Amino acid sequence: MADTRQTTPDVRVEDRSRQGHPDRPAAFDDAVIRQARNSAAFWAATGNSRGHEMIRRRGFLAVLGGQRAGTRILLQEPDPDAHELAELTELAGRSTGPVDVEDPFSSTDLSHLGLRNWQMPIMVRPPGPVPAPAMEVVRVQRAHELQTAEQIVIEGFELTRFSPYRPGEVFPATLTEQPGVDVFLAVLDGEAVGAGVTVVHDGFGSHYWVGTASAHRSRGVGRAVMLGSLTPMANLPVTLTASRLGRPLYESLGFTAVTSSTWWASQ
């Protein structure tokens, strides 16, 4: 999830298949399953660092947080069976906090959960050169840098569920110790102004929580975060799920929308 602030469907997603496009990168064909697996890797890493309970099934991964973090469910197959759907329904029903479900396949009807839903494009960037960002972008290595990134993400994504602020609740100190996880900060005139998270899993990269401090929007911060965090993954295909507002930026960076993902949320 590169930007989750979209609340209306993005209907301009192309339905692409390899038929008729024999020369396009094979990574496009794997985009849905790769996004599903990478999102699961990201949320498993987040759950591990937060000490949350996780439930893994063939058809889904569930990360069970508390009243503020809530329950996160990531569908891993387009056809969860009846037992998995019943368990998923039970987990959502007993959550003490918000419920979020990500279905990159857009194939499972979860309307019985009473959640609002919308669609966002899954985008893919093939391996290739990455231009230098216009401002400094650093990989987070210190506790105070991680806390700064956490505060930027909470503000940028308006995560009011985490108010009042508790350091380390969203980005615990052990997050960057999780396999494949990196956090980045964009720095302008000595001040951290943007943040983002990347995860590399099974030969694919992906972006999450790319956010800009409100006082520094419309200054190219998001582009800088993306370029700085793409550089270490230049030799990999990279996926993300984009908002309507973020899509033009990602297209300008070489990402292509290949299908749509359905999201369900209680808030």
PDB file of C-alpha atoms in Angstrom:
ATOM      1  CA  MET A   1       0.000   0.000   0.000  1.00  0.00           C
ATOM      2  CA  ALA A   2       1.701   3.096  -1.137  1.00  0.00           C
ATOM      3  CA  ASP A   3      -1.169   5.452  -0.305  1.00  0.00           C
ATOM      4  CA  THR A   4      -4.492   4.410   1.233  1.00  0.00           C
ATOM      5  CA  ARG A   5      -6.316   7.727   1.362  1.00  0.00           C
ATOM      6  CA  GLN A   6      -8.576   6.881  -1.594  1.00  0.00           C
ATOM      7  CA  THR A   7     -12.260   6.434  -0.757  1.00  0.00           C
ATOM      8  CA  THR A   8     -13.749   6.102  -4.228  1.00  0.00           C
ATOM      9  CA  PRO A   9     -13.123   3.465  -6.908  1.00  0.00           C
ATOM     10  CA  ASP A  10     -10.489   4.026  -9.552  1.00  0.00           C
ATOM     11  CA  VAL A  11     -12.266   2.772 -12.659  1.00  0.00           C
ATOM     12  CA  ARG A  12      -9.451   3.487 -15.117  1.00  0.00           C
ATOM     13  CA  VAL A  13      -7.499   0.307 -14.424  1.00  0.00           C
ATOM     14  CA  GLU A  14      -6.569  -1.591 -17.543  1.00  0.00           C
ATOM     15  CA  ASP A  15      -7.352  -5.295 -17.761  1.00  0.00           C
ATOM     16  CA  ARG A  16      -4.038  -6.523 -19.111  1.00  0.00           C
ATOM     17  CA  SER A  17      -3.134 -10.075 -20.127  1.00  0.00           C
ATOM     18  CA  ARG A  18      -0.101 -11.469 -21.861  1.00  0.00           C
ATOM     19  CA  GLN A  19      -2.224 -12.246 -24.901  1.00  0.00           C
ATOM     20  CA  GLY A  20      -1.691  -9.398 -27.363  1.00  0.00           C
ATOM     21  CA  HIS A  21       1.290  -8.109 -25.357  1.00  0.00           C
ATOM     22  CA  PRO A  22       3.972 -10.766 -25.945  1.00  0.00           C
ATOM     23  CA  ASP A  23       6.819  -8.320 -25.386  1.00  0.00           C
ATOM     24  CA  ARG A  24       5.750  -6.882 -22.068  1.00  0.00           C
ATOM     25  CA  PRO A  25       7.605  -7.977 -18.895  1.00  0.00           C
ATOM     26  CA  ALA A  26       6.594 -11.306 -17.408  1.00  0.00           C
ATOM     27  CA  ALA A  27       6.403  -9.537 -14.032  1.00  0.00           C
ATOM     28  CA  PHE A  28       3.060  -8.065 -15.141  1.00  0.00           C
ATOM     29  CA  ASP A  29       1.530 -11.534 -15.283  1.00  0.00           C
ATOM     30  CA  ASP A  30       2.582 -12.274 -11.703  1.00  0.00           C
ATOM     31  CA  ALA A  31       1.493  -8.920 -10.304  1.00  0.00           C
ATOM     32  CA  VAL A  32      -1.603 -10.026  -8.391  1.00  0.00           C
ATOM     33  CA  ILE A  33      -0.114 -13.020  -6.632  1.00  0.00           C
ATOM     34  CA  ARG A  34       3.130 -11.143  -5.993  1.00  0.00           C
ATOM     35  CA  GLN A  35       1.265  -8.221  -4.460  1.00  0.00           C
ATOM     36  CA  ALA A  36      -0.714 -10.641  -2.304  1.00  0.00           C
ATOM     37  CA  ARG A  37       2.421 -12.399  -1.065  1.00  0.00           C
ATOM     38  CA  ASN A  38       4.368  -9.183  -0.549  1.00  0.00           C
ATOM     39  CA  SER A  39       1.546  -7.570   1.411  1.00  0.00           C
ATOM     40  CA  ALA A  40       1.404 -10.661   3.585  1.00  0.00           C
ATOM     41  CA  ALA A  41       5.168 -10.437   4.149  1.00  0.00           C
ATOM     42  CA  PHE A  42       4.843  -6.770   5.117  1.00  0.00           C
ATOM     43  CA  TRP A  43       1.973  -7.272   7.535  1.00  0.00           C
ATOM     44  CA  ALA A  44       3.571 -10.399   9.006  1.00  0.00           C
ATOM     45  CA  ALA A  45       6.718  -8.353   9.649  1.00  0.00           C
ATOM     46  CA  THR A  46       4.621  -5.585  11.177  1.00  0.00           C
ATOM     47  CA  GLY A  47       2.677  -8.082  13.292  1.00  0.00           C
ATOM     48  CA  ASN A  48       5.860  -9.767  14.481  1.00  0.00           C
ATOM     49  CA  SER A  49       7.420  -6.462  15.479  1.00  0.00           C
ATOM     50  CA  ARG A  50       4.247  -5.430  17.321  1.00  0.00           C
ATOM     51  CA  GLY A  51       3.818  -8.791  19.027  1.00  0.00           C
ATOM     52  CA  HIS A  52       0.419  -9.409  17.430  1.00  0.00           C
ATOM     53  CA  GLU A  53      -1.164 -12.818  16.967  1.00  0.00           C
ATOM     54  CA  MET A  54      -1.167 -14.104  13.391  1.00  0.00           C
ATOM     55  CA  ILE A  55      -3.304 -16.769  11.760  1.00  0.00           C
ATOM     56  CA  ARG A  56      -2.136 -18.287   8.473  1.00  0.00           C
ATOM     57  CA  ARG A  57      -4.400 -20.265   6.203  1.00  0.00           C
ATOM     58  CA  ARG A  58      -4.150 -21.251   2.552  1.00  0.00           C
ATOM     59  CA  GLY A  59      -6.574 -18.501   1.596  1.00  0.00           C
ATOM     60  CA  PHE A  60      -5.642 -15.677   3.957  1.00  0.00           C
ATOM     61  CA  LEU A  61      -3.339 -14.197   6.557  1.00  0.00           C
ATOM     62  CA  ALA A  62      -4.895 -12.452   9.561  1.00  0.00           C
ATOM     63  CA  VAL A  63      -2.975 -10.142  11.886  1.00  0.00           C
ATOM     64  CA  LEU A  64      -4.883  -9.591  15.117  1.00  0.00           C
ATOM     65  CA  GLY A  65      -4.088  -6.315  16.812  1.00  0.00           C
ATOM     66  CA  GLY A  66      -5.800  -4.554  19.680  1.00  0.00           C
ATOM     67  CA  GLN A  67      -8.336  -1.763  19.897  1.00  0.00           C
ATOM     68  CA  ARG A  68      -6.193   0.747  18.010  1.00  0.00           C
ATOM     69  CA  ALA A  69      -4.345  -1.422  15.503  1.00  0.00           C
ATOM     70  CA  GLY A  70      -7.388  -3.572  14.787  1.00  0.00           C
ATOM     71  CA  THR A  71      -7.539  -6.684  12.601  1.00  0.00           C
ATOM     72  CA  ARG A  72      -5.837  -6.886   9.202  1.00  0.00           C
ATOM     73  CA  ILE A  73      -6.820  -9.693   6.808  1.00  0.00           C
ATOM     74  CA  LEU A  74      -4.960 -10.295   3.548  1.00  0.00           C
ATOM     75  CA  LEU A  75      -6.463 -12.704   1.044  1.00  0.00           C
ATOM     76  CA  GLN A  76      -3.804 -14.963  -0.448  1.00  0.00           C
ATOM     77  CA  GLU A  77      -5.855 -16.922  -2.972  1.00  0.00           C
ATOM     78  CA  PRO A  78      -8.780 -15.979  -5.240  1.00  0.00           C
ATOM     79  CA  ASP A  79     -10.909 -18.847  -3.906  1.00  0.00           C
ATOM     80  CA  PRO A  80     -10.952 -19.165  -0.093  1.00  0.00           C
ATOM     81  CA  ASP A  81     -13.038 -22.187   0.855  1.00  0.00           C
ATOM     82  CA  ALA A  82     -16.153 -22.186   3.037  1.00  0.00           C
ATOM     83  CA  HIS A  83     -14.234 -22.991   6.227  1.00  0.00           C
ATOM     84  CA  GLU A  84     -11.772 -20.153   5.582  1.00  0.00           C
ATOM     85  CA  LEU A  85     -14.581 -17.701   4.857  1.00  0.00           C
ATOM     86  CA  ALA A  86     -16.342 -18.726   8.060  1.00  0.00           C
ATOM     87  CA  GLU A  87     -13.151 -18.251  10.076  1.00  0.00           C
ATOM     88  CA  LEU A  88     -12.420 -14.930   8.383  1.00  0.00           C
ATOM     89  CA  THR A  89     -15.958 -13.770   9.212  1.00  0.00           C
ATOM     90  CA  GLU A  90     -15.555 -14.826  12.834  1.00  0.00           C
ATOM     91  CA  LEU A  91     -12.208 -13.015  13.178  1.00  0.00           C
ATOM     92  CA  ALA A  92     -13.646  -9.806  11.730  1.00  0.00           C
ATOM     93  CA  GLY A  93     -16.709 -10.062  13.961  1.00  0.00           C
ATOM     94  CA  ARG A  94     -14.768 -10.372  17.200  1.00  0.00           C
ATOM     95  CA  SER A  95     -12.218  -7.654  16.454  1.00  0.00           C
ATOM     96  CA  THR A  96     -12.036  -5.062  19.218  1.00  0.00           C
ATOM     97  CA  GLY A  97     -10.723  -2.450  16.781  1.00  0.00           C
ATOM     98  CA  PRO A  98     -10.986  -1.472  13.115  1.00  0.00           C
ATOM     99  CA  VAL A  99     -11.154  -4.198  10.466  1.00  0.00           C
ATOM    100  CA  ASP A 100      -9.286  -3.940   7.146  1.00  0.00           C
ATOM    101  CA  VAL A 101      -9.362  -6.615   4.434  1.00  0.00           C
ATOM    102  CA  GLU A 102      -7.254  -6.554   1.267  1.00  0.00           C
ATOM    103  CA  ASP A 103      -8.344  -8.675  -1.711  1.00  0.00           C
ATOM    104  CA  PRO A 104      -5.865  -8.198  -4.574  1.00  0.00           C
ATOM    105  CA  PHE A 105      -7.815 -10.726  -6.655  1.00  0.00           C
ATOM    106  CA  SER A 106     -11.120  -8.791  -6.340  1.00  0.00           C
ATOM    107  CA  SER A 107     -12.890 -12.134  -6.397  1.00  0.00           C
ATOM    108  CA  THR A 108     -14.374 -12.655  -2.910  1.00  0.00           C
ATOM    109  CA  ASP A 109     -17.667 -11.043  -1.883  1.00  0.00           C
ATOM    110  CA  LEU A 110     -17.334  -9.850   1.713  1.00  0.00           C
ATOM    111  CA  SER A 111     -20.404  -7.621   1.748  1.00  0.00           C
ATOM    112  CA  HIS A 112     -21.857  -9.695   4.606  1.00  0.00           C
ATOM    113  CA  LEU A 113     -19.202  -8.176   6.883  1.00  0.00           C
ATOM    114  CA  GLY A 114     -20.895  -4.786   6.639  1.00  0.00           C
ATOM    115  CA  LEU A 115     -17.703  -3.011   5.574  1.00  0.00           C
ATOM    116  CA  ARG A 116     -17.344  -0.235   3.029  1.00  0.00           C
ATOM    117  CA  ASN A 117     -15.337  -1.208  -0.043  1.00  0.00           C
ATOM    118  CA  TRP A 118     -13.455   0.429  -2.890  1.00  0.00           C
ATOM    119  CA  GLN A 119     -10.891  -0.459  -5.537  1.00  0.00           C
ATOM    120  CA  MET A 120      -7.334   0.673  -6.148  1.00  0.00           C
ATOM    121  CA  PRO A 121      -4.942  -0.238  -8.960  1.00  0.00           C
ATOM    122  CA  ILE A 122      -2.140  -2.740  -8.507  1.00  0.00           C
ATOM    123  CA  MET A 123       0.859  -1.284 -10.336  1.00  0.00           C
ATOM    124  CA  VAL A 124       4.124  -2.860 -11.464  1.00  0.00           C
ATOM    125  CA  ARG A 125       7.498  -1.393 -12.368  1.00  0.00           C
ATOM    126  CA  PRO A 126       9.921  -3.685 -14.244  1.00  0.00           C
ATOM    127  CA  PRO A 127      13.614  -3.663 -13.265  1.00  0.00           C
ATOM    128  CA  GLY A 128      15.432  -0.646 -14.617  1.00  0.00           C
ATOM    129  CA  PRO A 129      17.539   2.424 -13.874  1.00  0.00           C
ATOM    130  CA  VAL A 130      16.284   4.847 -11.225  1.00  0.00           C
ATOM    131  CA  PRO A 131      17.035   8.602 -11.440  1.00  0.00           C
ATOM    132  CA  ALA A 132      18.566  10.314  -8.427  1.00  0.00           C
ATOM    133  CA  PRO A 133      16.061  12.040  -6.107  1.00  0.00           C
ATOM    134  CA  ALA A 134      16.038  15.830  -5.891  1.00  0.00           C
ATOM    135  CA  MET A 135      16.612  15.734  -2.134  1.00  0.00           C
ATOM    136  CA  GLU A 136      18.451  13.500   0.277  1.00  0.00           C
ATOM    137  CA  VAL A 137      16.820  10.161   1.060  1.00  0.00           C
ATOM    138  CA  VAL A 138      18.290   8.053   3.857  1.00  0.00           C
ATOM    139  CA  ARG A 139      17.679   4.521   5.035  1.00  0.00           C
ATOM    140  CA  VAL A 140      16.494   4.558   8.654  1.00  0.00           C
ATOM    141  CA  GLN A 141      19.093   3.099  11.002  1.00  0.00           C
ATOM    142  CA  ARG A 142      18.510   4.791  14.351  1.00  0.00           C
ATOM    143  CA  ALA A 143      15.630   4.718  16.803  1.00  0.00           C
ATOM    144  CA  HIS A 144      14.913   8.448  16.559  1.00  0.00           C
ATOM    145  CA  GLU A 145      14.825   8.241  12.737  1.00  0.00           C
ATOM    146  CA  LEU A 146      12.268   5.415  12.894  1.00  0.00           C
ATOM    147  CA  GLN A 147      10.145   7.435  15.305  1.00  0.00           C
ATOM    148  CA  THR A 148      10.283  10.418  12.952  1.00  0.00           C
ATOM    149  CA  ALA A 149       9.153   8.219  10.044  1.00  0.00           C
ATOM    150  CA  GLU A 150       6.354   6.869  12.220  1.00  0.00           C
ATOM    151  CA  GLN A 151       5.105  10.378  13.048  1.00  0.00           C
ATOM    152  CA  ILE A 152       5.166  11.415   9.373  1.00  0.00           C
ATOM    153  CA  VAL A 153       3.134   8.346   8.369  1.00  0.00           C
ATOM    154  CA  ILE A 154       0.579   8.823  11.159  1.00  0.00           C
ATOM    155  CA  GLU A 155       0.098  12.459  10.185  1.00  0.00           C
ATOM    156  CA  GLY A 156       0.266  11.949   6.434  1.00  0.00           C
ATOM    157  CA  PHE A 157      -2.275   9.148   6.409  1.00  0.00           C
ATOM    158  CA  GLU A 158      -4.444  10.704   9.115  1.00  0.00           C
ATOM    159  CA  LEU A 159      -4.251   7.577  11.268  1.00  0.00           C
ATOM    160  CA  THR A 160      -6.435   9.030  14.002  1.00  0.00           C
ATOM    161  CA  ARG A 161      -6.839   5.602  15.551  1.00  0.00           C
ATOM    162  CA  PHE A 162      -3.300   6.053  16.918  1.00  0.00           C
ATOM    163  CA  SER A 163      -4.093   9.273  18.761  1.00  0.00           C
ATOM    164  CA  PRO A 164      -2.823  10.154  21.297  1.00  0.00           C
ATOM    165  CA  TYR A 165       0.595   9.279  19.911  1.00  0.00           C
ATOM    166  CA  ARG A 166       2.493   6.401  21.512  1.00  0.00           C
ATOM    167  CA  PRO A 167       6.053   6.055  20.200  1.00  0.00           C
ATOM    168  CA  GLY A 168       6.725   2.696  18.572  1.00  0.00           C
ATOM    169  CA  GLU A 169       3.093   1.610  18.292  1.00  0.00           C
ATOM    170  CA  VAL A 170       2.983   1.833  14.482  1.00  0.00           C
ATOM    171  CA  PHE A 171       6.700   1.335  13.748  1.00  0.00           C
ATOM    172  CA  PRO A 172       8.170  -0.659  16.649  1.00  0.00           C
ATOM    173  CA  ALA A 173      11.926  -0.574  17.171  1.00  0.00           C
ATOM    174  CA  THR A 174      12.283  -4.095  15.750  1.00  0.00           C
ATOM    175  CA  LEU A 175      10.450  -3.339  12.480  1.00  0.00           C
ATOM    176  CA  THR A 176      13.644  -2.741  10.505  1.00  0.00           C
ATOM    177  CA  GLU A 177      15.074  -5.991  11.884  1.00  0.00           C
ATOM    178  CA  GLN A 178      12.390  -7.968  10.063  1.00  0.00           C
ATOM    179  CA  PRO A 179      13.550  -9.778   6.887  1.00  0.00           C
ATOM    180  CA  GLY A 180      13.393  -7.615   3.771  1.00  0.00           C
ATOM    181  CA  VAL A 181      11.993  -4.521   5.497  1.00  0.00           C
ATOM    182  CA  ASP A 182      13.519  -1.040   5.092  1.00  0.00           C
ATOM    183  CA  VAL A 183      12.227   2.374   6.139  1.00  0.00           C
ATOM    184  CA  PHE A 184      13.305   5.580   4.364  1.00  0.00           C
ATOM    185  CA  LEU A 185      13.238   9.289   5.169  1.00  0.00           C
ATOM    186  CA  ALA A 186      13.402  12.212   2.750  1.00  0.00           C
ATOM    187  CA  VAL A 187      15.351  15.150   4.172  1.00  0.00           C
ATOM    188  CA  LEU A 188      14.999  18.758   3.001  1.00  0.00           C
ATOM    189  CA  ASP A 189      17.136  21.535   4.489  1.00  0.00           C
ATOM    190  CA  GLY A 190      18.041  19.258   7.378  1.00  0.00           C
ATOM    191  CA  GLU A 191      14.421  18.371   8.203  1.00  0.00           C
ATOM    192  CA  ALA A 192      12.735  15.005   7.655  1.00  0.00           C
ATOM    193  CA  VAL A 193       9.757  15.716   5.382  1.00  0.00           C
ATOM    194  CA  GLY A 194       8.681  12.348   3.953  1.00  0.00           C
ATOM    195  CA  ALA A 195       8.796   8.648   4.711  1.00  0.00           C
ATOM    196  CA  GLY A 196       8.136   5.259   3.182  1.00  0.00           C
ATOM    197  CA  VAL A 197       8.573   1.540   3.734  1.00  0.00           C
ATOM    198  CA  THR A 198       9.786  -1.108   1.293  1.00  0.00           C
ATOM    199  CA  VAL A 199       9.664  -4.881   1.529  1.00  0.00           C
ATOM    200  CA  VAL A 200      11.594  -7.325  -0.629  1.00  0.00           C
ATOM    201  CA  HIS A 201      10.110 -10.815  -0.682  1.00  0.00           C
ATOM    202  CA  ASP A 202      10.823 -13.717  -3.028  1.00  0.00           C
ATOM    203  CA  GLY A 203      12.512 -11.582  -5.657  1.00  0.00           C
ATOM    204  CA  PHE A 204       9.912  -8.783  -5.757  1.00  0.00           C
ATOM    205  CA  GLY A 205       9.900  -5.409  -4.030  1.00  0.00           C
ATOM    206  CA  SER A 206       6.917  -3.371  -2.909  1.00  0.00           C
ATOM    207  CA  HIS A 207       6.132   0.017  -1.339  1.00  0.00           C
ATOM    208  CA  TYR A 208       3.979   0.867   1.682  1.00  0.00           C
ATOM    209  CA  TRP A 209       3.139   3.973   3.704  1.00  0.00           C
ATOM    210  CA  VAL A 210       4.692   6.529   1.344  1.00  0.00           C
ATOM    211  CA  GLY A 211       3.719   9.757   3.075  1.00  0.00           C
ATOM    212  CA  THR A 212       4.607  13.438   3.253  1.00  0.00           C
ATOM    213  CA  ALA A 213       4.488  15.782   6.226  1.00  0.00           C
ATOM    214  CA  SER A 214       1.530  18.124   5.712  1.00  0.00           C
ATOM    215  CA  ALA A 215       3.668  21.275   5.786  1.00  0.00           C
ATOM    216  CA  HIS A 216       5.770  20.016   2.873  1.00  0.00           C
ATOM    217  CA  ARG A 217       3.230  18.713   0.370  1.00  0.00           C
ATOM    218  CA  SER A 218       3.422  19.653  -3.319  1.00  0.00           C
ATOM    219  CA  ARG A 219       7.203  20.035  -3.082  1.00  0.00           C
ATOM    220  CA  GLY A 220       8.245  16.756  -4.704  1.00  0.00           C
ATOM    221  CA  VAL A 221       8.724  14.910  -1.422  1.00  0.00           C
ATOM    222  CA  GLY A 222       6.725  11.833  -2.452  1.00  0.00           C
ATOM    223  CA  ARG A 223       8.718  11.545  -5.668  1.00  0.00           C
ATOM    224  CA  ALA A 224      11.963  11.807  -3.710  1.00  0.00           C
ATOM    225  CA  VAL A 225      10.893   9.091  -1.267  1.00  0.00           C
ATOM    226  CA  MET A 226       9.934   6.826  -4.138  1.00  0.00           C
ATOM    227  CA  LEU A 227      13.170   7.368  -6.074  1.00  0.00           C
ATOM    228  CA  GLY A 228      15.387   6.996  -3.027  1.00  0.00           C
ATOM    229  CA  SER A 229      13.689   3.793  -1.941  1.00  0.00           C
ATOM    230  CA  LEU A 230      13.504   2.394  -5.494  1.00  0.00           C
ATOM    231  CA  THR A 231      17.265   2.695  -5.973  1.00  0.00           C
ATOM    232  CA  PRO A 232      18.162  -0.359  -3.834  1.00  0.00           C
ATOM    233  CA  MET A 233      15.495  -2.351  -5.733  1.00  0.00           C
ATOM    234  CA  ALA A 234      16.443  -1.182  -9.240  1.00  0.00           C
ATOM    235  CA  ASN A 235      17.244  -4.744 -10.342  1.00  0.00           C
ATOM    236  CA  LEU A 236      13.885  -6.107  -9.131  1.00  0.00           C
ATOM    237  CA  PRO A 237      10.297  -5.870 -10.345  1.00  0.00           C
ATOM    238  CA  VAL A 238       8.371  -3.713  -7.851  1.00  0.00           C
ATOM    239  CA  THR A 239       4.657  -3.665  -7.087  1.00  0.00           C
ATOM    240  CA  LEU A 240       2.401  -1.315  -5.160  1.00  0.00           C
ATOM    241  CA  THR A 241      -1.264  -0.543  -4.621  1.00  0.00           C
ATOM    242  CA  ALA A 242      -1.929   3.077  -5.541  1.00  0.00           C
ATOM    243  CA  SER A 243      -4.497   5.670  -4.629  1.00  0.00           C
ATOM    244  CA  ARG A 244      -6.220   7.733  -7.288  1.00  0.00           C
ATOM    245  CA  LEU A 245      -4.137  10.752  -6.294  1.00  0.00           C
ATOM    246  CA  GLY A 246      -0.872   8.813  -6.211  1.00  0.00           C
ATOM    247  CA  ARG A 247      -1.285   7.014  -9.519  1.00  0.00           C
ATOM    248  CA  PRO A 248       0.048   9.804 -11.802  1.00  0.00           C
ATOM    249  CA  LEU A 249       3.259   9.986  -9.763  1.00  0.00           C
ATOM    250  CA  TYR A 250       3.806   6.242  -9.957  1.00  0.00           C
ATOM    251  CA  GLU A 251       3.112   6.206 -13.702  1.00  0.00           C
ATOM    252  CA  SER A 252       5.755   8.893 -14.152  1.00  0.00           C
ATOM    253  CA  LEU A 253       8.218   6.617 -12.339  1.00  0.00           C
ATOM    254  CA  GLY A 254       7.611   3.702 -14.716  1.00  0.00           C
ATOM    255  CA  PHE A 255       4.799   1.870 -12.939  1.00  0.00           C
ATOM    256  CA  THR A 256       1.910   0.445 -14.967  1.00  0.00           C
ATOM    257  CA  ALA A 257      -1.552  -0.409 -13.636  1.00  0.00           C
ATOM    258  CA  VAL A 258      -2.327  -4.049 -14.443  1.00  0.00           C
ATOM    259  CA  THR A 259      -5.453  -4.866 -12.439  1.00  0.00           C
ATOM    260  CA  SER A 260      -7.498  -3.655  -9.469  1.00  0.00           C
ATOM    261  CA  SER A 261      -7.486  -4.686  -5.819  1.00  0.00           C
ATOM    262  CA  THR A 262     -10.617  -4.521  -3.640  1.00  0.00           C
ATOM    263  CA  TRP A 263     -10.287  -3.165  -0.104  1.00  0.00           C
ATOM    264  CA  TRP A 264     -12.837  -3.526   2.669  1.00  0.00           C
ATOM    265  CA  ALA A 265     -12.735  -1.437   5.850  1.00  0.00           C
ATOM    266  CA  SER A 266     -14.823  -0.627   8.894  1.00  0.00           C
ATOM    267  CA  GLN A 267     -13.542   2.961   9.025  1.00  0.00           C
TER     268      GLN A 267
END
